Amino acid sequence: MNKANEANFDGLVGPTHNYSGLSFGNVASLNNVDRPSHPKEAAKQGLTKMKALADLGFIQGVLAPHERPHIPSLRRLGFSGSDAQVLQKAAKKAPNILAAASSASCMWTANAATVSPSSDTHDGRIHFTPANLVNKFHRSIEHETTGSILAATFSNPKHFAHHQALPSVDHFGDEGAANHTRFCSEYGDRGIELFVYGMTAFDSTSPKPARFPARHTLEASEAVARLHGLSDSKVVYAQQKPDVIDAGVFHNDVIAVGNRNAHFYHQEAFLDTEKMQRDIMAAWEGNTEPFHFIEVPSHVVSVEDCVKSYLFNSQLLSHNPNDMTIVVPGECQNTPDVWNYLNALIASDGPINEVKVYDLKQSMSNGGGPACLRLRVVLTDEEHAAVNPHCLMNDALHSRLNQWVDQHYRDRLVEQDLADPRLLTESRTALDELTQIMHLGSVYDFQKI
């Protein structure tokens, strides 16, 4: 076993953060359509959480936002002329497409990629596969830039292996780490990787939701496991319950979360809960630590309250296997059954014994909680030293990024602002400066208006 720690790399909220209701199946996204957003506040809320976790001794990184509005996508769809004319034409002819090309959704880095630690992979390197996010246009345009940002953050080929996204078709719909978790005793141990999927694409008779789409397929999970060189005996596949997807649970991380030797999930999360438990315990065989299944009954917390509060879209953090902190959004405190449950949970003899609450209202209003905002990467000391140091949170970076946000972000944004060429200029100017702050090289490829 190599000594290792789990790092969290949070997405920095971009300058065009807005509410356009783009994510069919995401209740919060649909419910808050057309509300004004507050990009500066959103970015600062995220930075506050990042800094707080770094201060608690956890490795905390930052992943940069993408260029938005994304002019290359608009040009591919037939809008021509100068960049300003492209925006004006898109706003007039296809405002919904402009809104999609302006989304700041890359801040939810749980969807950025699937990551397998070096202790799990065939070649002893950390493997990254950017998610194709094919189910939503506004997210399907992310994976190329995501791959570039990951490569700039984890650049040493001795330690890091980067794959292309899977083919961009529904059969291989891949939503990244939002449907993936890992179990282990110590982070440096060989772990169990749990892949959760919504449907089997090549089997038309398999169960699937009726109202909302199943965004992630079994075939995508199997492909990522192959690419990463994972051992069959240490991989578990489990199907999300179709009815719970139809209730607004668009990713598994809205209804379940895992860490080390604990799996915290709702009673309605999986199509076959007993099989999921059996498969994990078979893969867990040989570990000295006990494994904890923490199942929340429906009569204690309803699925509706899970979606409203994002109880499970939380972070489970730990410095040792039996001392875990759960990081939840403020909405959990405002949902009585959820808050009562959390208080009972931390008072019990289980592994989760502390709760921390953070205000993430700007992200939550668009359907993303603490778990959506972070990508987990297990790092040995040598791998940690190979990470781009300018992407790791500390006092200096926190101060510098807050100054950067104050200088470049708007206080308030409405959908009509997306057609303003000045917003594009502001965003590009901000990203130009960010590449220097975080030493990202040429991850962005745009021209000035």
XYZ file of C-alpha atoms in Angstrom:
449
model
C 0.000 0.000 0.000
C 1.186 3.509 -0.824
C 0.324 6.358 1.494
C -2.254 8.498 -0.262
C -4.879 11.144 0.391
C -8.052 12.119 -1.395
C -8.021 15.570 -2.975
C -11.069 17.511 -4.113
C -10.822 19.701 -7.209
C -13.742 22.136 -7.291
C -14.953 23.930 -10.369
C -14.600 27.700 -10.248
C -17.939 29.258 -11.184
C -17.652 31.103 -14.503
C -18.548 34.741 -15.304
C -21.694 33.748 -17.269
C -23.372 31.851 -14.417
C -27.090 32.132 -15.190
C -30.422 30.351 -14.817
C -31.805 29.237 -18.167
C -33.474 25.973 -17.132
C -31.357 23.899 -19.505
C -31.246 20.603 -17.623
C -34.404 18.573 -18.241
C -34.679 16.114 -15.356
C -33.005 18.477 -12.869
C -35.870 19.884 -10.782
C -33.952 22.848 -9.344
C -32.715 23.881 -12.785
C -36.235 23.798 -14.222
C -37.852 25.531 -11.240
C -35.525 28.547 -11.269
C -35.602 29.341 -14.975
C -35.530 33.060 -15.832
C -34.460 34.155 -12.339
C -31.599 36.672 -12.230
C -28.303 35.099 -11.192
C -25.388 36.569 -9.259
C -22.093 35.341 -10.755
C -19.817 37.175 -8.330
C -21.664 35.798 -5.323
C -21.697 32.295 -6.828
C -17.929 32.264 -7.381
C -17.250 33.557 -3.890
C -19.528 30.954 -2.293
C -17.541 28.240 -4.040
C -14.205 29.751 -3.046
C -15.325 29.979 0.577
C -16.058 26.250 0.684
C -12.765 25.402 -1.020
C -10.758 27.493 1.437
C -12.631 26.116 4.451
C -11.848 22.528 3.469
C -8.214 23.386 2.768
C -8.034 24.951 6.243
C -9.317 21.653 7.682
C -6.273 19.908 6.239
C -7.802 18.415 3.101
C -6.069 18.736 -0.262
C -8.178 21.188 -2.247
C -7.685 22.122 -5.868
C -9.364 24.465 -8.351
C -10.430 23.706 -11.926
C -10.851 26.687 -14.216
C -14.113 27.629 -15.977
C -14.582 27.441 -19.748
C -14.999 30.147 -22.361
C -18.643 31.226 -22.478
C -20.540 32.166 -24.554
C -18.894 29.480 -26.672
C -18.555 31.153 -30.050
C -17.100 28.098 -31.861
C -20.264 26.110 -31.092
C -22.466 28.920 -32.366
C -20.427 29.138 -35.580
C -20.777 25.370 -36.095
C -24.537 25.898 -35.952
C -24.506 28.436 -38.774
C -24.229 31.809 -37.051
C -21.665 33.888 -38.913
C -19.965 37.268 -38.977
C -17.915 38.900 -36.248
C -18.232 37.465 -32.759
C -20.584 40.323 -31.849
C -22.733 39.551 -34.900
C -22.777 35.849 -34.004
C -24.181 36.731 -30.589
C -26.755 39.128 -32.010
C -27.955 36.641 -34.634
C -28.188 33.804 -32.127
C -30.109 35.991 -29.678
C -32.589 36.946 -32.407
C -33.016 33.596 -34.169
C -32.307 31.010 -31.455
C -32.122 32.458 -27.922
C -32.338 28.999 -26.378
C -29.216 27.924 -28.258
C -27.407 31.073 -27.130
C -28.392 30.286 -23.534
C -27.006 26.776 -23.913
C -23.744 28.059 -25.400
C -23.437 30.468 -22.459
C -23.974 28.018 -19.601
C -21.439 27.965 -16.783
C -22.289 24.319 -16.070
C -18.640 23.225 -16.210
C -18.447 24.423 -12.586
C -20.003 21.060 -11.648
C -16.794 19.104 -11.954
C -18.323 15.893 -10.603
C -19.358 15.603 -14.259
C -15.952 16.570 -15.620
C -14.482 13.081 -15.727
C -14.154 9.666 -14.146
C -10.906 9.259 -12.211
C -9.233 6.015 -11.123
C -6.323 6.136 -8.654
C -2.972 4.581 -9.436
C -3.535 1.795 -6.889
C -6.511 0.550 -8.954
C -5.150 0.755 -12.501
C -3.136 -1.683 -14.617
C -0.161 0.623 -15.154
C 0.046 2.298 -11.742
C -0.957 5.745 -13.044
C -3.993 7.891 -12.292
C -6.403 7.666 -15.228
C -8.789 10.426 -16.357
C -11.607 10.052 -18.880
C -13.552 13.278 -19.565
C -17.313 12.697 -19.600
C -19.015 13.207 -22.966
C -22.233 14.488 -21.292
C -24.009 13.748 -24.538
C -27.524 13.984 -23.105
C -27.470 17.790 -22.867
C -26.163 20.027 -25.650
C -24.867 22.690 -23.270
C -22.753 20.086 -21.487
C -21.765 18.033 -24.533
C -19.533 20.907 -25.697
C -17.433 20.756 -22.516
C -15.285 17.641 -22.783
C -12.579 18.948 -25.112
C -11.772 21.953 -22.907
C -12.210 19.822 -19.786
C -9.586 17.442 -21.118
C -7.203 20.345 -21.762
C -7.693 21.751 -18.251
C -7.162 18.331 -16.661
C -4.013 17.843 -18.752
C -2.703 21.246 -17.621
C -3.462 20.403 -13.998
C -2.148 16.825 -14.068
C 0.552 17.051 -16.722
C 3.265 14.571 -15.775
C 2.847 11.446 -17.964
C 4.802 9.390 -15.425
C 1.877 9.714 -13.028
C -1.171 10.709 -15.076
C -2.898 9.104 -18.086
C -5.508 11.085 -20.043
C -8.085 9.470 -22.332
C -10.434 10.989 -24.877
C -14.117 11.166 -24.067
C -16.236 8.202 -25.158
C -18.092 8.447 -28.505
C -20.740 11.174 -28.294
C -23.819 9.016 -28.809
C -26.558 8.004 -26.381
C -25.325 4.400 -26.281
C -22.221 5.618 -24.449
C -23.770 8.443 -22.447
C -21.225 9.222 -19.735
C -21.882 11.646 -16.875
C -18.552 11.140 -15.135
C -17.897 10.894 -11.419
C -21.456 11.913 -10.514
C -22.250 8.230 -11.131
C -19.029 6.795 -9.730
C -17.592 6.314 -6.266
C -14.791 4.349 -4.681
C -14.479 2.340 -1.479
C -11.299 1.431 0.410
C -9.867 1.144 3.907
C -6.979 3.512 3.243
C -6.901 5.714 0.163
C -3.647 4.128 -0.987
C -5.145 0.627 -0.915
C -6.460 -1.078 -3.994
C -10.080 0.036 -3.961
C -13.522 -0.969 -5.186
C -14.925 1.243 -7.928
C -18.726 1.458 -8.065
C -20.230 2.544 -11.387
C -23.930 3.462 -11.332
C -25.916 3.627 -14.564
C -29.429 4.581 -15.600
C -30.017 2.164 -18.475
C -28.489 -0.557 -20.649
C -28.327 0.988 -24.103
C -28.008 -2.163 -26.184
C -30.842 -4.001 -24.402
C -34.217 -2.505 -25.276
C -35.957 -4.743 -22.736
C -33.968 -3.463 -19.736
C -35.664 -1.145 -17.203
C -35.419 2.582 -17.859
C -37.210 5.741 -16.674
C -40.359 6.927 -18.423
C -40.429 10.661 -17.678
C -36.822 11.877 -17.558
C -33.808 10.552 -19.495
C -31.348 8.000 -18.167
C -28.222 9.956 -18.960
C -25.608 7.319 -18.132
C -25.371 3.839 -19.645
C -23.906 0.562 -18.458
C -21.911 0.418 -21.682
C -20.218 3.734 -20.860
C -19.224 2.517 -17.407
C -17.824 -0.721 -18.793
C -15.806 1.198 -21.395
C -14.266 3.500 -18.772
C -13.355 0.505 -16.588
C -11.581 -1.049 -19.585
C -9.766 2.168 -20.488
C -8.531 2.550 -16.913
C -7.351 -1.046 -16.716
C -9.415 -1.919 -13.638
C -9.588 -5.435 -12.230
C -12.952 -7.125 -12.840
C -12.999 -8.379 -9.246
C -12.789 -4.820 -7.919
C -15.467 -3.247 -10.123
C -19.176 -3.182 -9.220
C -21.995 -2.042 -11.511
C -25.379 -1.054 -10.095
C -28.452 0.353 -11.819
C -30.170 3.434 -10.504
C -33.871 2.924 -9.852
C -35.819 4.257 -12.870
C -38.643 5.637 -10.706
C -36.196 7.744 -8.727
C -34.751 9.227 -11.937
C -38.314 10.187 -12.846
C -38.586 11.877 -9.436
C -35.726 14.251 -10.323
C -32.681 12.202 -9.287
C -30.785 12.794 -12.525
C -27.430 11.529 -11.166
C -26.590 8.957 -8.540
C -24.865 11.617 -6.442
C -28.283 13.161 -5.775
C -29.356 9.978 -3.942
C -26.104 8.329 -2.732
C -22.525 9.121 -1.726
C -19.627 6.928 -0.657
C -16.242 7.282 1.001
C -13.693 4.774 2.278
C -15.727 2.018 4.017
C -19.115 3.749 4.036
C -21.940 3.853 1.489
C -24.611 6.409 2.397
C -27.730 6.139 0.239
C -31.513 6.361 0.161
C -33.748 3.307 0.257
C -35.014 4.108 -3.257
C -31.604 4.750 -4.837
C -30.967 1.423 -6.574
C -33.008 -0.929 -8.707
C -31.673 -3.933 -6.750
C -30.245 -2.820 -3.408
C -29.525 -6.330 -2.164
C -27.481 -7.164 -5.250
C -25.525 -3.912 -4.893
C -24.718 -4.836 -1.286
C -23.727 -8.411 -2.170
C -21.474 -7.303 -5.000
C -19.692 -4.698 -2.858
C -19.164 -7.175 -0.020
C -17.756 -9.763 -2.440
C -15.278 -7.186 -3.734
C -14.554 -6.013 -0.155
C -13.443 -9.482 0.942
C -10.001 -9.424 2.534
C -10.310 -5.940 4.044
C -9.834 -5.732 7.795
C -12.125 -2.724 8.259
C -15.889 -3.361 8.535
C -18.026 -1.975 5.705
C -20.963 0.303 6.542
C -24.160 0.454 4.493
C -26.067 3.493 5.766
C -29.528 3.312 4.212
C -31.994 6.158 4.791
C -35.591 4.842 4.866
C -38.275 6.541 2.800
C -40.501 7.002 5.852
C -37.720 9.002 7.550
C -36.656 11.175 4.594
C -38.687 11.244 1.384
C -37.159 11.252 -2.084
C -38.767 14.669 -2.574
C -36.893 16.033 0.450
C -33.663 14.448 -0.790
C -34.019 16.331 -4.068
C -35.048 19.576 -2.355
C -32.254 19.538 0.224
C -29.529 17.669 -1.674
C -28.835 15.603 1.423
C -26.875 13.062 -0.618
C -25.224 15.591 -2.917
C -22.833 16.016 -0.056
C -19.162 15.384 0.495
C -17.943 12.657 2.831
C -14.453 13.614 3.979
C -12.140 11.814 6.354
C -8.643 11.656 7.725
C -9.233 8.055 8.876
C -11.846 5.351 8.105
C -13.980 5.810 11.230
C -14.012 9.585 11.516
C -15.988 11.163 8.685
C -17.347 14.645 8.118
C -20.380 15.198 5.908
C -20.444 18.530 4.060
C -23.980 19.619 3.146
C -25.642 22.716 1.636
C -27.637 25.127 3.785
C -30.864 23.748 2.319
C -30.454 20.687 4.563
C -30.925 22.875 7.633
C -34.111 24.282 6.116
C -35.670 20.841 5.527
C -36.828 19.592 8.976
C -36.854 15.833 8.288
C -33.404 16.033 6.705
C -31.900 18.113 9.503
C -33.400 15.858 12.175
C -31.972 12.836 10.388
C -28.493 14.377 10.108
C -28.430 15.213 13.804
C -29.410 11.651 14.651
C -26.819 10.299 12.223
C -23.867 12.138 13.747
C -25.035 11.225 17.273
C -25.037 7.525 16.373
C -22.119 5.105 16.558
C -21.604 5.103 12.788
C -18.575 6.401 10.880
C -20.153 9.795 10.047
C -19.752 11.908 13.185
C -19.627 15.541 12.076
C -21.705 17.752 9.787
C -20.577 21.026 8.222
C -22.947 23.359 6.398
C -22.026 25.782 3.622
C -24.054 28.390 1.750
C -24.106 27.400 -1.928
C -27.440 28.943 -2.875
C -26.283 30.190 -6.278
C -25.158 26.729 -7.357
C -28.081 25.000 -5.642
C -30.581 27.150 -7.525
C -29.215 25.654 -10.733
C -29.256 22.115 -9.357
C -25.713 21.612 -8.038
C -24.642 21.014 -4.446
C -21.299 20.321 -2.721
C -20.751 16.982 -4.477
C -21.557 18.442 -7.911
C -18.860 21.057 -7.458
C -15.976 18.675 -6.846
C -13.946 16.021 -8.641
C -12.188 13.555 -6.325
C -8.602 12.534 -7.092
C -6.641 10.183 -4.824
C -2.975 11.218 -4.750
C 0.155 9.659 -3.303
C 2.739 12.115 -1.983
C 4.734 11.802 -5.218
C 1.626 12.349 -7.354
C 0.602 15.299 -5.193
C 4.006 16.863 -5.831
C 3.462 16.410 -9.594
C 0.166 18.358 -9.648
C 0.304 21.908 -11.043
C 0.892 23.769 -7.734
C -0.833 26.911 -8.998
C -4.149 24.995 -8.986
C -3.938 24.029 -5.298
C -5.855 26.102 -2.779
C -3.945 28.070 -0.159
C -4.171 31.522 1.422
C -2.445 33.243 -1.495
C -4.534 31.588 -4.225
C -7.765 32.198 -2.315
C -6.957 35.888 -1.967
C -5.851 36.202 -5.590
C -8.945 34.463 -6.994
C -11.262 36.596 -4.881
C -9.565 39.710 -6.235
C -9.891 38.290 -9.749
C -13.618 37.658 -9.250
C -14.135 41.166 -7.852
C -12.408 42.639 -10.886
C -14.080 40.633 -13.653
C -17.481 39.296 -12.550
C -20.845 40.979 -12.711
C -23.027 41.237 -9.630
C -26.203 40.346 -11.509
C -26.981 38.582 -14.781
C -30.199 37.940 -16.686
C -30.658 35.946 -19.876
C -30.800 39.046 -22.064
C -27.233 39.886 -20.998
C -25.911 36.834 -22.811
C -26.218 38.655 -26.151
C -24.095 41.568 -24.921
C -20.673 41.454 -26.674
C -19.220 43.175 -23.622
C -19.957 40.078 -21.528
C -17.951 37.947 -23.966
C -15.072 40.438 -23.814
C -15.224 40.485 -20.015
C -15.199 36.695 -19.868
C -12.269 36.333 -22.274
C -10.258 39.014 -20.496
C -10.889 37.247 -17.197
C -9.817 33.868 -18.573
C -6.685 35.365 -20.133
C -5.654 36.540 -16.692
C -6.665 33.267 -15.053
C -4.363 31.258 -17.327
C -1.495 33.304 -15.930
C -2.636 32.976 -12.309
C -3.037 29.205 -12.573
C -0.315 28.576 -15.208
C -2.712 26.795 -17.571
C -0.902 27.468 -20.821
C -3.086 27.545 -23.938
C -6.220 25.758 -22.716
C -8.381 28.456 -24.311
C -8.358 29.166 -28.037
C -10.273 32.318 -28.777
C -9.781 35.591 -30.581
C -10.664 39.030 -29.309
C -13.755 40.719 -30.727
